[in-house]
Short mmCIF file of C-alpha atoms and ligand atoms in Angstrom, two decimals:
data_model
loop_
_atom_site.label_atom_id
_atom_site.label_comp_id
_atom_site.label_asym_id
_atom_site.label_seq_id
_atom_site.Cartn_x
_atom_site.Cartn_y
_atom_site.Cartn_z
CA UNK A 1 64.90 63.65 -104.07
CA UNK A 2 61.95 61.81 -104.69
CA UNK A 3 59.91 60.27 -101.24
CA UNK A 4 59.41 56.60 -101.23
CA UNK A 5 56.10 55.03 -99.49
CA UNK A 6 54.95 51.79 -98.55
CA UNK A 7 51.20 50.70 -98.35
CA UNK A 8 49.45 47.14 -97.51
CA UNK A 9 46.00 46.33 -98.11
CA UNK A 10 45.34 43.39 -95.51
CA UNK A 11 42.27 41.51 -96.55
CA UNK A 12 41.25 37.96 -95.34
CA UNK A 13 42.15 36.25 -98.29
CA UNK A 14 44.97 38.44 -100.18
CA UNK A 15 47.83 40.80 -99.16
CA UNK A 16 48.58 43.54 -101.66
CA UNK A 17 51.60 45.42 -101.20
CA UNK A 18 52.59 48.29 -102.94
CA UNK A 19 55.52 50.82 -103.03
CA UNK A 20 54.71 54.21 -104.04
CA UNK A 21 56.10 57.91 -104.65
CA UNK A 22 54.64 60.96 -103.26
CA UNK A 23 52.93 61.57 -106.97
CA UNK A 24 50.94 58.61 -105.95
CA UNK A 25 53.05 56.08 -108.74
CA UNK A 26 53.03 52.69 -108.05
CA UNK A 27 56.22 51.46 -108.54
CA UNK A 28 56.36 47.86 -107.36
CA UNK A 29 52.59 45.75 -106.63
CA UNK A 30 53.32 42.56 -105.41
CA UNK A 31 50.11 40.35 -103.90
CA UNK A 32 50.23 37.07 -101.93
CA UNK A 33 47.06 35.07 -100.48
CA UNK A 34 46.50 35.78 -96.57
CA UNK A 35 46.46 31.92 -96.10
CA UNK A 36 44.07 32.19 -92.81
CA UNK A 37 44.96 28.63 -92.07
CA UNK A 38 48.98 29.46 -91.64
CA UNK A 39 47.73 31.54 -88.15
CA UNK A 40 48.80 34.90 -87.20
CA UNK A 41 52.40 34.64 -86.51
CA UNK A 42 53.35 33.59 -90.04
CA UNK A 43 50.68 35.75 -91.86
CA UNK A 44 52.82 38.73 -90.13
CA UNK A 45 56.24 37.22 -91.17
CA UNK A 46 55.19 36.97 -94.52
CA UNK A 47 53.88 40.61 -94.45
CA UNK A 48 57.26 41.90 -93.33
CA UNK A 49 58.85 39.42 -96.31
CA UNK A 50 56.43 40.76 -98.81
CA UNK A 51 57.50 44.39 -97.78
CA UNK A 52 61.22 43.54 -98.47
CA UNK A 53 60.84 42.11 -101.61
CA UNK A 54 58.76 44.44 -102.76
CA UNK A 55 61.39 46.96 -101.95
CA UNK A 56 63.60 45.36 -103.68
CA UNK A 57 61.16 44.97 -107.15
CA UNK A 58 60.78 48.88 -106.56
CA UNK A 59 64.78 49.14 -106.89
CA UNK A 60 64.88 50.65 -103.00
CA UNK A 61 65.99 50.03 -99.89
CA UNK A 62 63.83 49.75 -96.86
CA UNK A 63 65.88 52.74 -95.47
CA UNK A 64 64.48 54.62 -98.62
CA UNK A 65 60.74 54.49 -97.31
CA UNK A 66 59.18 57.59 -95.21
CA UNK A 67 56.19 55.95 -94.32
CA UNK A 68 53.98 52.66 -93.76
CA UNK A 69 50.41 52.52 -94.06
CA UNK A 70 48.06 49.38 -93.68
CA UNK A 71 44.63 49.36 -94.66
CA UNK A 72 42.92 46.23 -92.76
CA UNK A 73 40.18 44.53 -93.03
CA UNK A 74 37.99 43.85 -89.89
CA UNK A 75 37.54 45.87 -86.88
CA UNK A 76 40.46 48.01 -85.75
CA UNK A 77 41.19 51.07 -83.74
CA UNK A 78 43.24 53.34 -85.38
CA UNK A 79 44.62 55.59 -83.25
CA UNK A 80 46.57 52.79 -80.89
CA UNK A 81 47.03 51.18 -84.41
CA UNK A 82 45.28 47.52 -83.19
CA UNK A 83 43.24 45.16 -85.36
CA UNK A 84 40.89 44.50 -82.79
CA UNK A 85 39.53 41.48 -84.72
CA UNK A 86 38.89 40.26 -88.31
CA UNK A 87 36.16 38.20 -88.97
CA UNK A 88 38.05 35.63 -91.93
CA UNK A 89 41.51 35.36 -90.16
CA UNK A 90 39.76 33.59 -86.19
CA UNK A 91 43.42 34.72 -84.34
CA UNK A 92 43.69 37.93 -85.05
CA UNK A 93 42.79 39.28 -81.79
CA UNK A 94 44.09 42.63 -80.73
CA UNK A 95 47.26 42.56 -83.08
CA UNK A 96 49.24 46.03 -82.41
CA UNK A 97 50.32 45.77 -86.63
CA UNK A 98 51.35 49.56 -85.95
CA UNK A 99 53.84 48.76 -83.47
CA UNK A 100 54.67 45.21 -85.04
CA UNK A 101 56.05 47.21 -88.10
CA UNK A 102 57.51 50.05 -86.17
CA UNK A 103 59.79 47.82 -84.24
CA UNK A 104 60.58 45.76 -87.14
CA UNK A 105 61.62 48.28 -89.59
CA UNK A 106 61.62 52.03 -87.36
CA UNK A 107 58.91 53.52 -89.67
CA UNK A 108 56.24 55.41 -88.88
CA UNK A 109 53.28 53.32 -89.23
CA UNK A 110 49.86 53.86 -89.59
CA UNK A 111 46.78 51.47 -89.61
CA UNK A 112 43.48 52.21 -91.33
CA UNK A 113 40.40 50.52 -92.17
CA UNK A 114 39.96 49.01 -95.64
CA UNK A 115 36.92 50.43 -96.90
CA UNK A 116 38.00 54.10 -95.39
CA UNK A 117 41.39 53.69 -97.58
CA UNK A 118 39.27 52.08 -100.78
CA UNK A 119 36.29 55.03 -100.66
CA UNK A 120 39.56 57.69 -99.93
CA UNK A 121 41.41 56.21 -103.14
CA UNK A 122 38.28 55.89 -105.42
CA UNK A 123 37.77 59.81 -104.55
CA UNK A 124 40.87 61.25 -105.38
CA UNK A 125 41.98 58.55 -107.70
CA UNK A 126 38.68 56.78 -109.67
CA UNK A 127 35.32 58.09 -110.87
CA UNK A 128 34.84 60.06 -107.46
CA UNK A 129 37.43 62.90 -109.07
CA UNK A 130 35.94 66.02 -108.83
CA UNK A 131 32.91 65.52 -106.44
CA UNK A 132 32.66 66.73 -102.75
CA UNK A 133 29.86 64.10 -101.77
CA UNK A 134 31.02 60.75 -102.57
CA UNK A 135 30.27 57.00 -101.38
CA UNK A 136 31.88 54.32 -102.53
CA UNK A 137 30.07 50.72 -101.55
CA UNK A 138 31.89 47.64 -102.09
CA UNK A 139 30.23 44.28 -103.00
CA UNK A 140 32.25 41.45 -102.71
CA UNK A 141 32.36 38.81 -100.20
CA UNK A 142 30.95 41.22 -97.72
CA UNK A 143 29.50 44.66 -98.19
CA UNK A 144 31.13 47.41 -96.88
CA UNK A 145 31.83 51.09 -97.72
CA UNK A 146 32.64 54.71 -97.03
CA UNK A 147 31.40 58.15 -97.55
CA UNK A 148 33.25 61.54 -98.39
CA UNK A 149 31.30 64.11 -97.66
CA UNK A 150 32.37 67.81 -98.22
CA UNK A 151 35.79 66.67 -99.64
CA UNK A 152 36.05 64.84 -96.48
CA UNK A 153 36.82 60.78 -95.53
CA UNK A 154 34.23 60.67 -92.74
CA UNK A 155 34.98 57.91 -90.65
CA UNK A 156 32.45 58.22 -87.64
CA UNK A 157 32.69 58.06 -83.92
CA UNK A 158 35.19 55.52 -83.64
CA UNK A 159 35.84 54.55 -87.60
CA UNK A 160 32.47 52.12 -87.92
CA UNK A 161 30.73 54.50 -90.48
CA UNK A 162 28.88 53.38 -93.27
CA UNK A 163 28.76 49.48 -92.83
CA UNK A 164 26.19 49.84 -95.25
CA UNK A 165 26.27 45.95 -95.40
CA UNK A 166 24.89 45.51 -91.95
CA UNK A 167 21.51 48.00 -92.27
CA UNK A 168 18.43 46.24 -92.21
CA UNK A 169 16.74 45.72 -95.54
CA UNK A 170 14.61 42.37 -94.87
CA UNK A 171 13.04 43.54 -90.95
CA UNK A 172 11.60 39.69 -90.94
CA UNK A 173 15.07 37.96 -92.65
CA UNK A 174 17.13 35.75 -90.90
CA UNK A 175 20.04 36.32 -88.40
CA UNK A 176 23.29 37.89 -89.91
CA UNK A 177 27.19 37.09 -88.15
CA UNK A 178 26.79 41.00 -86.83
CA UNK A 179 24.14 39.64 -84.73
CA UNK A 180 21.45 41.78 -86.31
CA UNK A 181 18.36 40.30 -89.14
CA UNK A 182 18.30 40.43 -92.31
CA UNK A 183 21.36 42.44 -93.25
CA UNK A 184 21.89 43.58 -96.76
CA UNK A 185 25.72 41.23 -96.37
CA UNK A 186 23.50 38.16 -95.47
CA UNK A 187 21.33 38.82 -99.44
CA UNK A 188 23.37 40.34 -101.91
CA UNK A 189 27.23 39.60 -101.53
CA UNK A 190 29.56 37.65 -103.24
CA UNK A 191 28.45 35.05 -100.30
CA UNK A 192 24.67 35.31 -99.97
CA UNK A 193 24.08 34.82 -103.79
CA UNK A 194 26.38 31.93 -103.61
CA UNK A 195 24.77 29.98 -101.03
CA UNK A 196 21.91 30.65 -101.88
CA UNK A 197 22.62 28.64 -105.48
CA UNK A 198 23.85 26.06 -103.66
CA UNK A 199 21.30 25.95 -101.04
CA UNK A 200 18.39 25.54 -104.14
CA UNK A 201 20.02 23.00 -106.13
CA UNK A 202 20.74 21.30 -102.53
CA UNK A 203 17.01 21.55 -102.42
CA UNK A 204 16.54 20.07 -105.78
CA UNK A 205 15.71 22.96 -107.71
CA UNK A 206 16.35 22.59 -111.41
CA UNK A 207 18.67 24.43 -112.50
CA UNK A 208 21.60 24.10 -115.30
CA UNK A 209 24.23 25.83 -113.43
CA UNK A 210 26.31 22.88 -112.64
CA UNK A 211 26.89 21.73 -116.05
CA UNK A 212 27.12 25.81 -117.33
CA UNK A 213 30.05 26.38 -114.70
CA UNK A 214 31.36 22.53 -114.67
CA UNK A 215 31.40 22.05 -111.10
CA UNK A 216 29.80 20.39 -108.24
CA UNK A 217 27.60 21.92 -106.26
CA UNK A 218 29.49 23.04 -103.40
CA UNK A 219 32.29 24.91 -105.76
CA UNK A 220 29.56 27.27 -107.16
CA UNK A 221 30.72 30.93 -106.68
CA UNK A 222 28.94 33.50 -107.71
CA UNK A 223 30.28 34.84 -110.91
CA UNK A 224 29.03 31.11 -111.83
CA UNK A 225 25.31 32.32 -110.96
CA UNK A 226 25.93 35.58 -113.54
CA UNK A 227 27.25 33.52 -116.07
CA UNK A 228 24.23 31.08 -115.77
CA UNK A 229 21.95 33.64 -115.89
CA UNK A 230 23.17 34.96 -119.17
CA UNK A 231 22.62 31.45 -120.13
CA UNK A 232 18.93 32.23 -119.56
CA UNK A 233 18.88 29.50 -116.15
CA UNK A 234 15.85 30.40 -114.62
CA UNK A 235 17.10 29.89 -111.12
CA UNK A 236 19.98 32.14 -111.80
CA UNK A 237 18.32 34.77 -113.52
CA UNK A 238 15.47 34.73 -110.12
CA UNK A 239 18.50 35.20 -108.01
CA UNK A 240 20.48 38.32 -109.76
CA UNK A 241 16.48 39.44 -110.03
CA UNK A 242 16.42 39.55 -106.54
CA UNK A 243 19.97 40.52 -106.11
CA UNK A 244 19.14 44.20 -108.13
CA UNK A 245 16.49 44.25 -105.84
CA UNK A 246 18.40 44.17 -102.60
CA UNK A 247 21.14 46.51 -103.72
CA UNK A 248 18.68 48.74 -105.36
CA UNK A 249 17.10 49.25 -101.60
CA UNK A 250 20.29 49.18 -99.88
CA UNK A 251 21.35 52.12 -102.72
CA UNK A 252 18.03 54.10 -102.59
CA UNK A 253 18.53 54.61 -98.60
CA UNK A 254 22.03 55.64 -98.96
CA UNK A 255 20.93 58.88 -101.85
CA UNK A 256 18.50 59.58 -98.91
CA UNK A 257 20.98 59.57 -95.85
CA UNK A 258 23.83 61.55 -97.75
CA UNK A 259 22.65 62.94 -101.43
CA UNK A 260 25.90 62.00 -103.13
CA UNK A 261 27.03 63.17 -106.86
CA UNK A 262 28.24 59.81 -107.12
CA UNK A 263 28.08 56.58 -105.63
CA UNK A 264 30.72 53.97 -107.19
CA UNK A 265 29.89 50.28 -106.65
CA UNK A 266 33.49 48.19 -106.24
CA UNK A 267 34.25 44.59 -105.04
CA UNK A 268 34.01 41.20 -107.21
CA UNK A 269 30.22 41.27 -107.95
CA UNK A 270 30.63 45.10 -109.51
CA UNK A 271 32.28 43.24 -112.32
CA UNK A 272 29.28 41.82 -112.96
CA UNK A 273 27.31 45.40 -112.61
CA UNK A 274 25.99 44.73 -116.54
CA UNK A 275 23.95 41.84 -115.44
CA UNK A 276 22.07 43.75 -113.01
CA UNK A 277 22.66 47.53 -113.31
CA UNK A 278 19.67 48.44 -115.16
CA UNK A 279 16.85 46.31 -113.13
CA UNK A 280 18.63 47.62 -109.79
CA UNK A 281 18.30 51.50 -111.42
CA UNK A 282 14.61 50.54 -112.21
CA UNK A 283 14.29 49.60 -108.05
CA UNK A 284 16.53 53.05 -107.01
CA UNK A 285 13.85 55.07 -109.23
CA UNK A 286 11.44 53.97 -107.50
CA UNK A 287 12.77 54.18 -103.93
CA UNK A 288 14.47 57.29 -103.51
CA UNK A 289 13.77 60.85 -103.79
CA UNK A 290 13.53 62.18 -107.22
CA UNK A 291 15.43 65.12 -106.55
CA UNK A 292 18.77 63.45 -104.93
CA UNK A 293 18.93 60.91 -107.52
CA UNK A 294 18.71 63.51 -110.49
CA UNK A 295 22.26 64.54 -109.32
CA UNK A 296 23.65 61.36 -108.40
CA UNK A 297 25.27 58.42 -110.99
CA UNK A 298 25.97 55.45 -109.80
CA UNK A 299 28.86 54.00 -111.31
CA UNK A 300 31.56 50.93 -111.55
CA UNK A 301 34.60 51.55 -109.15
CA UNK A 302 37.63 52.36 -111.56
CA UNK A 303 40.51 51.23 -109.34
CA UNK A 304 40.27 47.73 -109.11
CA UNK A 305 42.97 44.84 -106.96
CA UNK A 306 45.13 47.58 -106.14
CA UNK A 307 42.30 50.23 -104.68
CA UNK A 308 43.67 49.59 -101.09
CA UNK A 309 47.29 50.94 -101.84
CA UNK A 310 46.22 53.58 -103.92
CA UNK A 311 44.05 54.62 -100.97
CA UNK A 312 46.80 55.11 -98.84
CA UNK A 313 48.77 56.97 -101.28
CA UNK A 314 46.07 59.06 -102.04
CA UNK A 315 45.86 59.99 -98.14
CA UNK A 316 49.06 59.94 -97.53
CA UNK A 317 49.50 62.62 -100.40
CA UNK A 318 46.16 64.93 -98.82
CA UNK A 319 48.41 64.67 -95.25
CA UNK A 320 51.69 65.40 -95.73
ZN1 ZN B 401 24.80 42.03 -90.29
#
């Protein structure tokens, strides 16, 4: 008889829940926006809603699944199975999920952290098939990541590995959240390149990316600045310019730390990897060492929304 699995992806602005067989199938994906507003009580009643229905979408019972596992954003300790904090959701404060869920339903529960699960999932699941030295770096609204190395998730001394958004790539650049200066997070995520559009044309910088995206100026996102750059706006095009830059750095020390065979770049700004992929190549040639990068490709994540429940299933699947 087929095993039945359940895996959430808890993120600070969507909840994906999927239900999954030990082949790693997904048979039932449902997602539903974190809400940060609603406050921590009902973000966890809606988590335990979502898991039901989802049950039901896969055509099982809740009696039918083995085994929970949450991949969280945030800071988290694993082993007691608390999410310590997470930056986007300001009252979750030492939440025991893993207990939470065990009470609630009597299932072994297990918490990880998100970009553990995603690099885990994009190993054994996406374009990291195959290698033994693998990172996967997600650009999004923050940077984050993970490394595999020798077939291995390594996770670090107590699971804060590879927060490859917080290394210093600007030594003179301004204060980031983390408390350090001038984080790779605070110039080339989903967040830095959109305030910094808004932030120029606050300044009065000309720039046609208001009428391009038909917004006003404080609804700019980012995939507004790649679009405006394609459009040839010069502001735009200065700041995916210096966006390949940044990531091109950040990239070029991470082939020196761990000499991957492949590095896959994931998150909502690796959709956009076309705009910027060659320029940030041109920086990563001429930052790293010659002979890591010749066996190294840096590539577009395959597994996309659902990358955090795959994850699980794919480590689920390594430890049973
Ligand atoms: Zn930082």
């Amino acid at each position: 008889m087929s095993k039945f699995y359940c895996g959430i992806d808890l993120g600070g602005t969507k909840i994906c829940i999927g239900i999954f067989n030990e082949n790693c199938d997904i048979l039932a994906l449902k997602k539903i926006k974190t809400n940060a507003t609603i406050g921590k009580e009902e973000i966890i009643k809606n988590i335990k809603s979502s898991i039901l229905e989802t049950c039901l979408e896969a055509n099982i019972s809740i009696n039918d699944i083995s085994k929970i596992g949450i991949g969280s954003a945030g800071n988290i300790d694993s082993k007691k199975g608390i999410i310590n904090y997470v930056v986007n959701l300001p009252d979750f404060i030492n939440v025991p999920i893993k207990d939470i869920l065990e009470n609630e339903f009597k299932i072994e529960t297990e918490l990880y952290n998100d970009a553990n699960v995603a690099t885990y999932g994009e190993y054994k699941l996406g374009v990291g098939k195959g290698s033994k030295n693998f990172v996967y770096m997600t650009v999004s609204t923050g940077i984050g990541g993970g490394v595999v190395l020798n077939g291995e998730l390594y996770e670090g001394a107590n699971s804060n590995a590879c927060e490859f958004g917080h290394a210093t790539i600007d030594y003179k650049g301004e204060k980031c959240r983390c408390g350090n200066y001038g984080c790779l997070d605070n110039l080339a995520s989903g967040t830095a390149i959109r305030k910094r559009a808004i932030s120029e044309i606050k300044k009065g910088r000309e720039s046609r990316i208001l009428e391009i995206a038909k917004k006003s100026v404080d609804e700019i996102k980012a995939e507004d600045v790649f679009k405006g750059a394609e459009l040839n706006d010069e502001l735009c095009k200065e700041i995916v310019s210096d966006l390949a830059f940044y990531l091109g750095v950040g990239i070029s020390n991470i082939i020196i730390y761990y000499n991957p065979e492949i590095i896959a770049i994931g998150g909502g700004v690796s959709k956009s990897l076309g705009y910027f992929y060659d320029d940030m190549m041109k920086i990563i040639k001429e930052r790293t060492l010659k002979s890591s990068l010749s066996v190294c490709s840096i590539k577009e994540a395959k597994l996309k929304d659902n990358i955090g429940v795959m994850g699980i299933a794919a480590l689920f699947k390594d430890n049973m």
